[in-house]
PDB file of C-alpha atoms in Angstrom:
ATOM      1  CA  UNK A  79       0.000   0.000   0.000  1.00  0.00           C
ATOM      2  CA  UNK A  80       1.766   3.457  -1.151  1.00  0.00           C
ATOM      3  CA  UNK A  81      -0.136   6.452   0.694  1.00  0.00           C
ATOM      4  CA  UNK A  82       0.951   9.635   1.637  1.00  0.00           C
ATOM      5  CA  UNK A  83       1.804  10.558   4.915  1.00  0.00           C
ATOM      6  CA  UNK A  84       1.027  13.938   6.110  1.00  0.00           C
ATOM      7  CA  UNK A  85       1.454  15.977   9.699  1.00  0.00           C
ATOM      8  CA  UNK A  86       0.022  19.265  11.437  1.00  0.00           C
ATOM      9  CA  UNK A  87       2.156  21.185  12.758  1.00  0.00           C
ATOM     10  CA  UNK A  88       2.963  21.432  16.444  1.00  0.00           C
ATOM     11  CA  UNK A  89       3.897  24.888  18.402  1.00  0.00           C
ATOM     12  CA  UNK A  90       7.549  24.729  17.916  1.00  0.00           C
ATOM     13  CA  UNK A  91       7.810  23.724  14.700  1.00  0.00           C
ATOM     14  CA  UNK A  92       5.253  26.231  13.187  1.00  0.00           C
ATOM     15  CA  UNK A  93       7.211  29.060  15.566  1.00  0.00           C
ATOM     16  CA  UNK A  94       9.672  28.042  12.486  1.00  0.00           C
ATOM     17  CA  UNK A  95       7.708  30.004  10.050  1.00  0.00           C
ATOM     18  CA  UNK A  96       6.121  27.590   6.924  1.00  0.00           C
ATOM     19  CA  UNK A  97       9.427  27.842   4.378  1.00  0.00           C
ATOM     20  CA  UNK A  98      11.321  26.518   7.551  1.00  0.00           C
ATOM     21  CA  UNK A  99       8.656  23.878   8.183  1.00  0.00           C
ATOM     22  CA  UNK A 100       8.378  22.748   4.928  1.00  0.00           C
ATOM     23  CA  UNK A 101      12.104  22.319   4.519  1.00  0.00           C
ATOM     24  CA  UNK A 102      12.003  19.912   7.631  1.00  0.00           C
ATOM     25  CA  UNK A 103       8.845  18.212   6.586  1.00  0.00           C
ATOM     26  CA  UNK A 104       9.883  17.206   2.881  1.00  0.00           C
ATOM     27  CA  UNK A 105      13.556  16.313   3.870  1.00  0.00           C
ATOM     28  CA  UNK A 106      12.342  13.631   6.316  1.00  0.00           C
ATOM     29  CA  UNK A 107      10.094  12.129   3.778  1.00  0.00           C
ATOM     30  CA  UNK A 108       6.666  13.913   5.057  1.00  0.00           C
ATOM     31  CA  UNK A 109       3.938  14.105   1.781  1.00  0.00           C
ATOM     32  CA  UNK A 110       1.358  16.419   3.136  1.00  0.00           C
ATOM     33  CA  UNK A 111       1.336  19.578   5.361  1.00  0.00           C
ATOM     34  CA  UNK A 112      -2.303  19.994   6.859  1.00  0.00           C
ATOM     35  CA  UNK A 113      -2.723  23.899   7.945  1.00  0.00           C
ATOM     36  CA  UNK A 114      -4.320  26.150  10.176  1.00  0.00           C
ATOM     37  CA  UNK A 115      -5.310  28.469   6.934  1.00  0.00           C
ATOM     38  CA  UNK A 116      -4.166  28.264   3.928  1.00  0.00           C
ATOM     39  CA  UNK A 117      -3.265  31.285   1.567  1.00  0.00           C
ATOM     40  CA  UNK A 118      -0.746  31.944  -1.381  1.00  0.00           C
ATOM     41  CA  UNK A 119       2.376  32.303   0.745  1.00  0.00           C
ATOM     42  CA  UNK A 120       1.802  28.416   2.366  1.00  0.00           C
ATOM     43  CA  UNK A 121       0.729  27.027  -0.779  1.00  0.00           C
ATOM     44  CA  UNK A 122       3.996  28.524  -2.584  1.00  0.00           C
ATOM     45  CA  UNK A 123       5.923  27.097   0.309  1.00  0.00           C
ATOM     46  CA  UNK A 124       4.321  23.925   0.391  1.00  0.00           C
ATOM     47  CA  UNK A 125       4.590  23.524  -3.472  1.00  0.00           C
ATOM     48  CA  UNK A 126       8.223  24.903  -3.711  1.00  0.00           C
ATOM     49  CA  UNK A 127       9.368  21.935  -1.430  1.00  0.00           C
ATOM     50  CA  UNK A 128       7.278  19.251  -3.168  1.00  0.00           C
ATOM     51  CA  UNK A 129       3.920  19.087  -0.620  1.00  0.00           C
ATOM     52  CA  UNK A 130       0.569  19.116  -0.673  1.00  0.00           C
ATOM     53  CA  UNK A 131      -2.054  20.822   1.471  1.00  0.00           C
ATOM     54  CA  UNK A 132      -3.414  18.194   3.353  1.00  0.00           C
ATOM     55  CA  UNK A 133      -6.656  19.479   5.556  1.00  0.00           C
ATOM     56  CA  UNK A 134      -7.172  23.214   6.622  1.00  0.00           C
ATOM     57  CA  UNK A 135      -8.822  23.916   9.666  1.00  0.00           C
ATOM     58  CA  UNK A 136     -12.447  25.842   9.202  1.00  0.00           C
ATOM     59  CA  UNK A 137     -12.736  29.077  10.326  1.00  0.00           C
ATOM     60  CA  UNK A 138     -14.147  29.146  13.352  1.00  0.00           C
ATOM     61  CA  UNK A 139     -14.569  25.875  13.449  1.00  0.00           C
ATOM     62  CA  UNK A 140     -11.478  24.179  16.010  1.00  0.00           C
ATOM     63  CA  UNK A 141     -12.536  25.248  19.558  1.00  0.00           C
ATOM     64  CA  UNK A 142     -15.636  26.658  20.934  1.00  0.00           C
ATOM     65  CA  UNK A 143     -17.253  27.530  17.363  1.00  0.00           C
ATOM     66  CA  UNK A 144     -19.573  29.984  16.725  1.00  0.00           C
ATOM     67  CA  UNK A 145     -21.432  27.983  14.439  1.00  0.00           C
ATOM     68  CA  UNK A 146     -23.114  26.254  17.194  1.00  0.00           C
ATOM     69  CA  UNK A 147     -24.195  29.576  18.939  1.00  0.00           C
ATOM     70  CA  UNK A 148     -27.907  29.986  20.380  1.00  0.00           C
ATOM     71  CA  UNK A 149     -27.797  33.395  19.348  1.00  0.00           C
ATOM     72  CA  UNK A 150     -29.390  33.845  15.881  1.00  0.00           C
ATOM     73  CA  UNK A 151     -27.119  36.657  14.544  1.00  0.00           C
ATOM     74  CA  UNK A 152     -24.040  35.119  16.023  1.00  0.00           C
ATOM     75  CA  UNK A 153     -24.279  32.032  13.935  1.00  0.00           C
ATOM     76  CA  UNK A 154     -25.473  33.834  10.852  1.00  0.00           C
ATOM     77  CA  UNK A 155     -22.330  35.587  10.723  1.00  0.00           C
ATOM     78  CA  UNK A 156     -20.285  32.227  11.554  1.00  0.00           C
ATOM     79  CA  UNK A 157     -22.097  30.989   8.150  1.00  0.00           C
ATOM     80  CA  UNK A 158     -21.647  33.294   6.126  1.00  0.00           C
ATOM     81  CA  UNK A 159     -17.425  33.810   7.201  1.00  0.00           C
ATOM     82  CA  UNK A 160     -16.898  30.243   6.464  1.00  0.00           C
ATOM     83  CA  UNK A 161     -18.635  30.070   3.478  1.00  0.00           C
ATOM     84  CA  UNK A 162     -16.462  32.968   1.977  1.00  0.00           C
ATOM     85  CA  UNK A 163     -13.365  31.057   3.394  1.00  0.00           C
ATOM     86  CA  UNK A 164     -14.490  27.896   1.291  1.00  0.00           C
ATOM     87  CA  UNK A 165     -14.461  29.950  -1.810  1.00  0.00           C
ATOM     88  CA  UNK A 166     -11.363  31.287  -1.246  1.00  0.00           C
ATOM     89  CA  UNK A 167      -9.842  27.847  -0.075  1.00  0.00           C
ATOM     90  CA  UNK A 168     -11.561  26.453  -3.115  1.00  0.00           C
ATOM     91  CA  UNK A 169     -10.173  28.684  -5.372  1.00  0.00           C
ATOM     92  CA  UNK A 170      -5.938  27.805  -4.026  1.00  0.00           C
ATOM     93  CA  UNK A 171      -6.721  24.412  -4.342  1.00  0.00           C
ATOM     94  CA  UNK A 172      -7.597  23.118  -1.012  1.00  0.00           C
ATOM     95  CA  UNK A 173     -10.050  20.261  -0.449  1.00  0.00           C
ATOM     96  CA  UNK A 174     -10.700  19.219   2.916  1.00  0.00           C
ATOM     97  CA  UNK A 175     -11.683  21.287   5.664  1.00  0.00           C
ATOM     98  CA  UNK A 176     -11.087  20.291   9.134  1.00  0.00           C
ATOM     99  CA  UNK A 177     -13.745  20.611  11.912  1.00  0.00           C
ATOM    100  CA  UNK A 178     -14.485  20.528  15.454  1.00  0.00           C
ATOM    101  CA  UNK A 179     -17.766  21.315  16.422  1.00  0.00           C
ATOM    102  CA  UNK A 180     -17.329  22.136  19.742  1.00  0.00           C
ATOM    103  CA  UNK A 181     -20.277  24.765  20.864  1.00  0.00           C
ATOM    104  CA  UNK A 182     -19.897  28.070  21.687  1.00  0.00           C
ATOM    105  CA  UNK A 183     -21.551  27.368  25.162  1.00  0.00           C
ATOM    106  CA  UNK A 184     -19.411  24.375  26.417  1.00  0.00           C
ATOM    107  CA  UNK A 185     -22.090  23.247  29.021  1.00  0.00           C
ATOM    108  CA  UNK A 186     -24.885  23.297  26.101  1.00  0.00           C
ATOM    109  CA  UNK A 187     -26.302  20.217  25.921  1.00  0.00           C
ATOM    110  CA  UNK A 188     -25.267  18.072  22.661  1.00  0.00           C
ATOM    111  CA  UNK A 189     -28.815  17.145  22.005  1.00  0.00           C
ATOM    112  CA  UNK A 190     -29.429  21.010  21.819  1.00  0.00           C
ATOM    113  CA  UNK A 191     -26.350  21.444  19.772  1.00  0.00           C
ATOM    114  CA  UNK A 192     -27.785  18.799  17.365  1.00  0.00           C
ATOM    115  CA  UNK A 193     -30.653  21.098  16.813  1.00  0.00           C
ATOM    116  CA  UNK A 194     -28.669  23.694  16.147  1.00  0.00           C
ATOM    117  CA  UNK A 195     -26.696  22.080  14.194  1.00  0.00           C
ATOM    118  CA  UNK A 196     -29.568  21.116  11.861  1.00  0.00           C
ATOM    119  CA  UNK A 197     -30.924  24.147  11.556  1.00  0.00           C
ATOM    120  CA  UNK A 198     -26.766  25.686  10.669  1.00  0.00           C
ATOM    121  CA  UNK A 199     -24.977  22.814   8.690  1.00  0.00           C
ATOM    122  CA  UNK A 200     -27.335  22.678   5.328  1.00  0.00           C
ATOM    123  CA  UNK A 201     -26.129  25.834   3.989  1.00  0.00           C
ATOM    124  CA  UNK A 202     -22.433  24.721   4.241  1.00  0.00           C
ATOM    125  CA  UNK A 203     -22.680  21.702   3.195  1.00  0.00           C
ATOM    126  CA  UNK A 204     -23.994  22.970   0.104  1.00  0.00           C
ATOM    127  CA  UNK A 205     -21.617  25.430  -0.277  1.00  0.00           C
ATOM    128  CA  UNK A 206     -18.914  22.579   0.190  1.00  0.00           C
ATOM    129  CA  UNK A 207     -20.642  20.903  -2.595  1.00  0.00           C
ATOM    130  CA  UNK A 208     -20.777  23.873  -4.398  1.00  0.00           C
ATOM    131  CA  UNK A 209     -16.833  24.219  -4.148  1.00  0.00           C
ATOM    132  CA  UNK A 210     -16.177  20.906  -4.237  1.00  0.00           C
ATOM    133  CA  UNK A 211     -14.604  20.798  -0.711  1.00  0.00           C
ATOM    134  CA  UNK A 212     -14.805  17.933   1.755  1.00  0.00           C
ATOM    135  CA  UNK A 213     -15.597  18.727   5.272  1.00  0.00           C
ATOM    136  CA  UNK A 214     -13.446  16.321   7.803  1.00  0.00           C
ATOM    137  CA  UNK A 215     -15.474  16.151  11.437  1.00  0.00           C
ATOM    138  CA  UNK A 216     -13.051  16.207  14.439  1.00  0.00           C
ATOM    139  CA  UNK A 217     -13.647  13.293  16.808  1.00  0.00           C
ATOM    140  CA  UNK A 218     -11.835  14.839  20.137  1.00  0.00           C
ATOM    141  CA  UNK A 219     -15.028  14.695  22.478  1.00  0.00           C
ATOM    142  CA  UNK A 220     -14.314  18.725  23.740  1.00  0.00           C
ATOM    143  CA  UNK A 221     -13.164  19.807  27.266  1.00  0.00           C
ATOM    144  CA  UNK A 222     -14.390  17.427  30.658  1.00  0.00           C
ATOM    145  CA  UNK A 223     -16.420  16.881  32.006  1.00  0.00           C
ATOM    146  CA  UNK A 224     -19.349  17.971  29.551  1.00  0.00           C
ATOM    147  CA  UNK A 225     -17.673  16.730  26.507  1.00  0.00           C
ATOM    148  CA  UNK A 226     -20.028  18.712  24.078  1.00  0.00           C
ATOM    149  CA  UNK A 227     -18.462  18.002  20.845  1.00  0.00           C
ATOM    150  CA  UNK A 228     -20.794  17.064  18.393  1.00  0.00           C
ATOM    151  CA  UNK A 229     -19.429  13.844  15.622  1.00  0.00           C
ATOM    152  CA  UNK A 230     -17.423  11.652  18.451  1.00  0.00           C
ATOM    153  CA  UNK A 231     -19.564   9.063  18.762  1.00  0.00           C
ATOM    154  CA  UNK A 232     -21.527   6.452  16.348  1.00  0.00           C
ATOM    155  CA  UNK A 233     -25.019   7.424  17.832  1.00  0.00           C
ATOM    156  CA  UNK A 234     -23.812  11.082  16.668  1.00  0.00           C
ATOM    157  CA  UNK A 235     -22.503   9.987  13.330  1.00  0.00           C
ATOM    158  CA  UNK A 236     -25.271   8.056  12.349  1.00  0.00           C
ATOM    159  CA  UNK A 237     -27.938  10.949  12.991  1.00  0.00           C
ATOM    160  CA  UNK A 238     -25.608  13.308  11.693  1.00  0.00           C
ATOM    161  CA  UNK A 239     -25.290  11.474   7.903  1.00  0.00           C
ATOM    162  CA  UNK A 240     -28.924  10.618   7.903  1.00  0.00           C
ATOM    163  CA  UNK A 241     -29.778  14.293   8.155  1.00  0.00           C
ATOM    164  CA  UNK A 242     -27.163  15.331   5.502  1.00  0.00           C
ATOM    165  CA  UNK A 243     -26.474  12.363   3.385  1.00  0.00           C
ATOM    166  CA  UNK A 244     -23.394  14.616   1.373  1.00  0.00           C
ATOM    167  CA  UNK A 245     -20.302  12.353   1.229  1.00  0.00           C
ATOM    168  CA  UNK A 246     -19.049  16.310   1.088  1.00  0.00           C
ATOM    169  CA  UNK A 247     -19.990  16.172   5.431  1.00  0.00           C
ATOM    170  CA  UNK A 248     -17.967  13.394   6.692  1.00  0.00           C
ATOM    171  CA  UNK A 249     -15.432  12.706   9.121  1.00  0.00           C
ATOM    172  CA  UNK A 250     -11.667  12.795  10.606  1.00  0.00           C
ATOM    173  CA  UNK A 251     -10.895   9.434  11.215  1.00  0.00           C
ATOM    174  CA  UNK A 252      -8.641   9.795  14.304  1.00  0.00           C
ATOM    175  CA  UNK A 253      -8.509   6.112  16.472  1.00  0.00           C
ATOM    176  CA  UNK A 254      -6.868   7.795  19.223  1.00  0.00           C
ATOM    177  CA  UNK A 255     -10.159   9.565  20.610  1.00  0.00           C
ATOM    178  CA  UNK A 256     -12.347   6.328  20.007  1.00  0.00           C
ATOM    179  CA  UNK A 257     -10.054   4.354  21.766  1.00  0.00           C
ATOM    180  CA  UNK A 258     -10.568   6.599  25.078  1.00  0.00           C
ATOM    181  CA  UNK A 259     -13.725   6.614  24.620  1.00  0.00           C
ATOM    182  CA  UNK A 260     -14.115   2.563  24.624  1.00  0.00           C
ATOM    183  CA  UNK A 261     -15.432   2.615  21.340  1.00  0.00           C
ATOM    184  CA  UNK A 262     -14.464   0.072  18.461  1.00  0.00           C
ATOM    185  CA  UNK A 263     -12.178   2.085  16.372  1.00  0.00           C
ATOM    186  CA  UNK A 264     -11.831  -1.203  13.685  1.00  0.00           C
ATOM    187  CA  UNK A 265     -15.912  -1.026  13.506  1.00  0.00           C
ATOM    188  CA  UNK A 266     -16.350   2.920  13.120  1.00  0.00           C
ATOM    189  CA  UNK A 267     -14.848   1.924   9.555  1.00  0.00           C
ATOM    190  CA  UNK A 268     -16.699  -0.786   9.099  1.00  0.00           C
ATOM    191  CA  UNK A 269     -20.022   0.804   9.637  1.00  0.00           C
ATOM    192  CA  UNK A 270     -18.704   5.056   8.042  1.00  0.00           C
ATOM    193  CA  UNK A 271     -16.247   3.794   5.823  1.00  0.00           C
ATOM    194  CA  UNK A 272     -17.568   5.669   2.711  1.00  0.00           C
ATOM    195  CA  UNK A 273     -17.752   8.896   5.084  1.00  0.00           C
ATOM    196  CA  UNK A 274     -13.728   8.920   5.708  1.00  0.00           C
ATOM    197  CA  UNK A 275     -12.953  12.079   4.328  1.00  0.00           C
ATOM    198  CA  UNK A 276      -9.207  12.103   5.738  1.00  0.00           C
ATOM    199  CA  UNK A 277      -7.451   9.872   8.649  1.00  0.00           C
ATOM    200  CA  UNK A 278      -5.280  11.569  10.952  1.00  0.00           C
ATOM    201  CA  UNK A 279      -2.166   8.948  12.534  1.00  0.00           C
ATOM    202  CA  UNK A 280      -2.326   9.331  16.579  1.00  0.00           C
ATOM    203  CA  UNK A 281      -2.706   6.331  19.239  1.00  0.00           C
ATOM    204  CA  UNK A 282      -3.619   6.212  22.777  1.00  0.00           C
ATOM    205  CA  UNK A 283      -2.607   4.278  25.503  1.00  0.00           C
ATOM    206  CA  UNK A 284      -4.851   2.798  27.988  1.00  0.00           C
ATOM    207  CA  UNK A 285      -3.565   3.244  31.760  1.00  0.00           C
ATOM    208  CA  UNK A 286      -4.731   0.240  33.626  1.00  0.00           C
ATOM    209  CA  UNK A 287      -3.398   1.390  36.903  1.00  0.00           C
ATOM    210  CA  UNK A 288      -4.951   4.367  36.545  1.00  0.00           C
ATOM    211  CA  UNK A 289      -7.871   3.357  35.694  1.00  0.00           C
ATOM    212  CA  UNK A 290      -8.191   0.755  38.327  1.00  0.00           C
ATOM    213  CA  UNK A 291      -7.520   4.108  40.777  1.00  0.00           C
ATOM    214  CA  UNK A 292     -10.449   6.457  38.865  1.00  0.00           C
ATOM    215  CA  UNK A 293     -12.457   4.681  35.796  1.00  0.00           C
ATOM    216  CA  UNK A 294     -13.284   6.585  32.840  1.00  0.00           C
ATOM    217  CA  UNK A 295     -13.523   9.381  34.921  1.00  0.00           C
ATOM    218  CA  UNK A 296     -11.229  12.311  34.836  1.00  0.00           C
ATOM    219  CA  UNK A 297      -8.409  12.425  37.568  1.00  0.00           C
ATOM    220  CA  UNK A 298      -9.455  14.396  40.935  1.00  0.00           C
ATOM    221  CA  UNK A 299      -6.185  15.420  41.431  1.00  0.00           C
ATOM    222  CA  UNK A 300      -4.712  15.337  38.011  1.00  0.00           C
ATOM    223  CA  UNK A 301      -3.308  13.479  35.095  1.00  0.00           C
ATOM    224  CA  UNK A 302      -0.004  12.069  35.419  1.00  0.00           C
ATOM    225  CA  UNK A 303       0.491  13.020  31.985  1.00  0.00           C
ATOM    226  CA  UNK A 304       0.395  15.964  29.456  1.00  0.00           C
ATOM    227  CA  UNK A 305      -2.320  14.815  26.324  1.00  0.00           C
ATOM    228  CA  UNK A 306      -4.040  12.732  29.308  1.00  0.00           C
ATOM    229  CA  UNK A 307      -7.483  13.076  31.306  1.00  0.00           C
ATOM    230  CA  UNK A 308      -6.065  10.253  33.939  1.00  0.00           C
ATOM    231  CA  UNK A 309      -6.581   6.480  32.429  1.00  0.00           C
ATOM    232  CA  UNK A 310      -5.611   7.056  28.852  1.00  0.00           C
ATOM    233  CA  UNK A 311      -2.965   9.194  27.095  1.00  0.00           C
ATOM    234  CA  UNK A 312      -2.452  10.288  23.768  1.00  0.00           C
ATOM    235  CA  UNK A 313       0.989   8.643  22.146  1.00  0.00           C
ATOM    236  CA  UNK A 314       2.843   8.552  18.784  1.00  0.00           C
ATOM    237  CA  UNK A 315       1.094   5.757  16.789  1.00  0.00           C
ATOM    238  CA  UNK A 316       2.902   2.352  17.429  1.00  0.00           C
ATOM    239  CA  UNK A 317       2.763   3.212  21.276  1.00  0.00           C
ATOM    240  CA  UNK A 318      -1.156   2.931  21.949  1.00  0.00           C
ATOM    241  CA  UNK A 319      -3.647   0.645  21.653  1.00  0.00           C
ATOM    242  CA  UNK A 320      -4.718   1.232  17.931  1.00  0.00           C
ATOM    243  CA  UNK A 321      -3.099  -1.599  15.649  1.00  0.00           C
ATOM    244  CA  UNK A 322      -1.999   0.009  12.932  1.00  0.00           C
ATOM    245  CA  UNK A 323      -1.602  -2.548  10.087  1.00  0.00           C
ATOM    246  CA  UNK A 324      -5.441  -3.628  10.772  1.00  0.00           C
ATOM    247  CA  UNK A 325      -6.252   0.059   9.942  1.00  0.00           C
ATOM    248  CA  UNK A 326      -4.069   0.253   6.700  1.00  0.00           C
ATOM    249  CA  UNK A 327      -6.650  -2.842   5.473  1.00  0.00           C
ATOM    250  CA  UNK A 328      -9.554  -1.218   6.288  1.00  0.00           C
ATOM    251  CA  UNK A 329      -8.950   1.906   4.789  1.00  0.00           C
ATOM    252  CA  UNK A 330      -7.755   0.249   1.830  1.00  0.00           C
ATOM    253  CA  UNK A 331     -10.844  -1.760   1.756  1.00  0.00           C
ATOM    254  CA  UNK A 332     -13.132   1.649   1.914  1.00  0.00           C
ATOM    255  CA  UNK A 333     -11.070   2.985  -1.115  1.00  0.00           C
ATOM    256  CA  UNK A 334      -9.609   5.748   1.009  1.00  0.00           C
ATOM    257  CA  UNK A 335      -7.314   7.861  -1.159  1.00  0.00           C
ATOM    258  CA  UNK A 336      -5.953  10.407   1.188  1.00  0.00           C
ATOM    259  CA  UNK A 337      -3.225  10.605   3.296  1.00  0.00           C
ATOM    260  CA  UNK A 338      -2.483   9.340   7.174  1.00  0.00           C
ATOM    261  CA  UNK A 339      -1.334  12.436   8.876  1.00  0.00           C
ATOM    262  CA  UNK A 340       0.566  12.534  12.488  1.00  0.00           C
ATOM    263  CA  UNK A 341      -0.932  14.654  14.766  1.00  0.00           C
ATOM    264  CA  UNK A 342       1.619  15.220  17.717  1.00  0.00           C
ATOM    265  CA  UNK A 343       0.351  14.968  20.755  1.00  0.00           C
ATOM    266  CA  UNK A 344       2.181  12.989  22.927  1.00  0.00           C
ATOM    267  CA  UNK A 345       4.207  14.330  26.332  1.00  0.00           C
ATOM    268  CA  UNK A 346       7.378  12.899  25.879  1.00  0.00           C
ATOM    269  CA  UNK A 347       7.841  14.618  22.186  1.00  0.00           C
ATOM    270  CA  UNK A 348       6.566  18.030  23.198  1.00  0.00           C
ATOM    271  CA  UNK A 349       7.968  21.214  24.957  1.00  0.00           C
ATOM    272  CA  UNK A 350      10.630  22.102  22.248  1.00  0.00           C
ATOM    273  CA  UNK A 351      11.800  22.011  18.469  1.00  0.00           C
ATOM    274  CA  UNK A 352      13.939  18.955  18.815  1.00  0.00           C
ATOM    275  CA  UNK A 353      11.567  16.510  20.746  1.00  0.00           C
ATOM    276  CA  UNK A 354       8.788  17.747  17.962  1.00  0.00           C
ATOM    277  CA  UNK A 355      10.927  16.438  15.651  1.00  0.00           C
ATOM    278  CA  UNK A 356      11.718  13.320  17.218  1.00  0.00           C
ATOM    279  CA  UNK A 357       8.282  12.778  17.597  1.00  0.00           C
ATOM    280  CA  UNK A 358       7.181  13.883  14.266  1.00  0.00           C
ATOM    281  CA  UNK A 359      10.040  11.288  12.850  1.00  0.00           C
ATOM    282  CA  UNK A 360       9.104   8.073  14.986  1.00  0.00           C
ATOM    283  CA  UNK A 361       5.622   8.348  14.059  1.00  0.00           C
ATOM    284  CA  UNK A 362       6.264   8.617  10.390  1.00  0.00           C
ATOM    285  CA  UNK A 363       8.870   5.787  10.690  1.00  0.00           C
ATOM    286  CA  UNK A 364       5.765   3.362  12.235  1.00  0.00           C
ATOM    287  CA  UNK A 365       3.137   4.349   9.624  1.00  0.00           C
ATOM    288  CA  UNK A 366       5.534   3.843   7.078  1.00  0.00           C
ATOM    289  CA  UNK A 367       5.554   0.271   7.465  1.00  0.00           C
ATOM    290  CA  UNK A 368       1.598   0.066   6.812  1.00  0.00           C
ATOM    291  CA  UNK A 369       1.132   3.297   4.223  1.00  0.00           C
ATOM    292  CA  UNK A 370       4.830   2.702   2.328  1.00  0.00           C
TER     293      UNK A 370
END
């Protein structure tokens, strides 16, 4: 199986400014740069060091996202913003947006979110269509202990695509958040396969000691870890739970085309330029003997 592998980029490697980063990136055999926007300066970069533009984060639309507001005007504007940035995102080349739809209200309730979410997402979608842009649903479940994100689960998923059937609206596969969340990351492509619209290479770790001491719940007194709630942790793929070459059949088996790209969020490869880079290269070197 030959697929691209991609990355986004961590604190310390973006503080490197994008010619920098894309230096790095294609000299260590990295494909695919996903990005936080994406304008002519990045995609000259990008292209002028042999990458691709992998996903671009939404406007709006990583953290507490006005598109979910409860006031009217609030998320008319959110609309409208991010369906200018799809033109313009369209018009450079881009193709998949990333998303997190984490409300703007963290304690609103997700079933109230899911109204407002039908009432929001129609117009984008169509506007994705429109463009011919693929929107990529974040699975991180949003801040404890209301975890308000809406697109973690398969109850959420399911509803979700049966209210806008658009293979443009799909998802992020990302294992490491189902895995926390005790749910079958094999069987989430079984059953939204055809809804894949880009695959993002992290693992988690399951801390039986610590969960022995607290559950699922978070830690009263704190994780031991950075990228950690208390009985899981986030980890460089090859280091968690998720087994990797089981995934690379699966996603062959759905027809997935895109890349399988790192996201770095793991404590013992974080807090400056050189551990990033460790990281970044570990990861790379695992998923390389599934997608290479």
């Amino acid at each position: 199986m030959n697929r691209q592998i991609g990355m986004r980029i961590p604190p310390k490697l973006g503080a490197e400014g994008i010619e920098s980063l894309a230096k790095w990136a294609s000299s260590i055999g990295i494909d695919v740069i996903d990005v936080p926007y994406f304008n002519e300066e990045v995609k000259t970069a990008l292209e002028a060091n042999g990458l691709e533009v992998g996903s671009i984060d939404g406007l709006g639309a990583v953290g507490q996202t006005k598109l979910l507001s409860t006031d009217d005007k609030v998320r008319l504007q959110a609309v409208e913003s991010i369906n200018a940035q799809f033109s313009e995102i369209a018009t450079l080349g881009g193709r998949v947006i990333f998303m997190c739809l984490v409300p703007e209200d963290i304690m609103t309730d997700r079933k109230e979110a899911f109204s407002i979410w039908k009432e929001t997402f129609p117009s984008i979608v169509k506007q994705a269509e429109k463009e011919n842009l693929y929107i990529a649903l974040e699975g991180w479940p949003g801040p404890a202990p209301y975890y308000p994100t809406l697109g973690t689960t398969p109850e959420m998923l399911r509803a979700m695509f049966n209210e806008i059937p658009s293979k443009h609206f799909g998802l992020n596969y990302d294992p490491s958040h189902l895995v926390r969340l005790g749910i079958d990351h094999l069987r989430v492509l079984t059953e939204f396969g055809d809804r894949v619209n880009y695959c993002h290479g992290k693992d988690t770790e399951i801390l039986h000691d610590d969960l022995y001491e607290h559950g699922i719940l978070a830690a009263t007194f704190g994780a031991k870890y950075d990228f950690s709630e208390g009985s899981w942790r986030y980890t460089i793929p090859g280091q968690g739970e998720v087994d990797w070459g089981k995934v690379a059949v699966r996603l062959d088996k759905i027809g997935y085309q895109g890349p399988v790209s790192i996201e770095l969020e793991d404590h013992r490869y974080w807090g400056s330029l050189e551990a990033e880079r460790q990281g970044i290269i570990k990861a790379k070197e695992h998923l390389s003997i599934y997608f290479k």
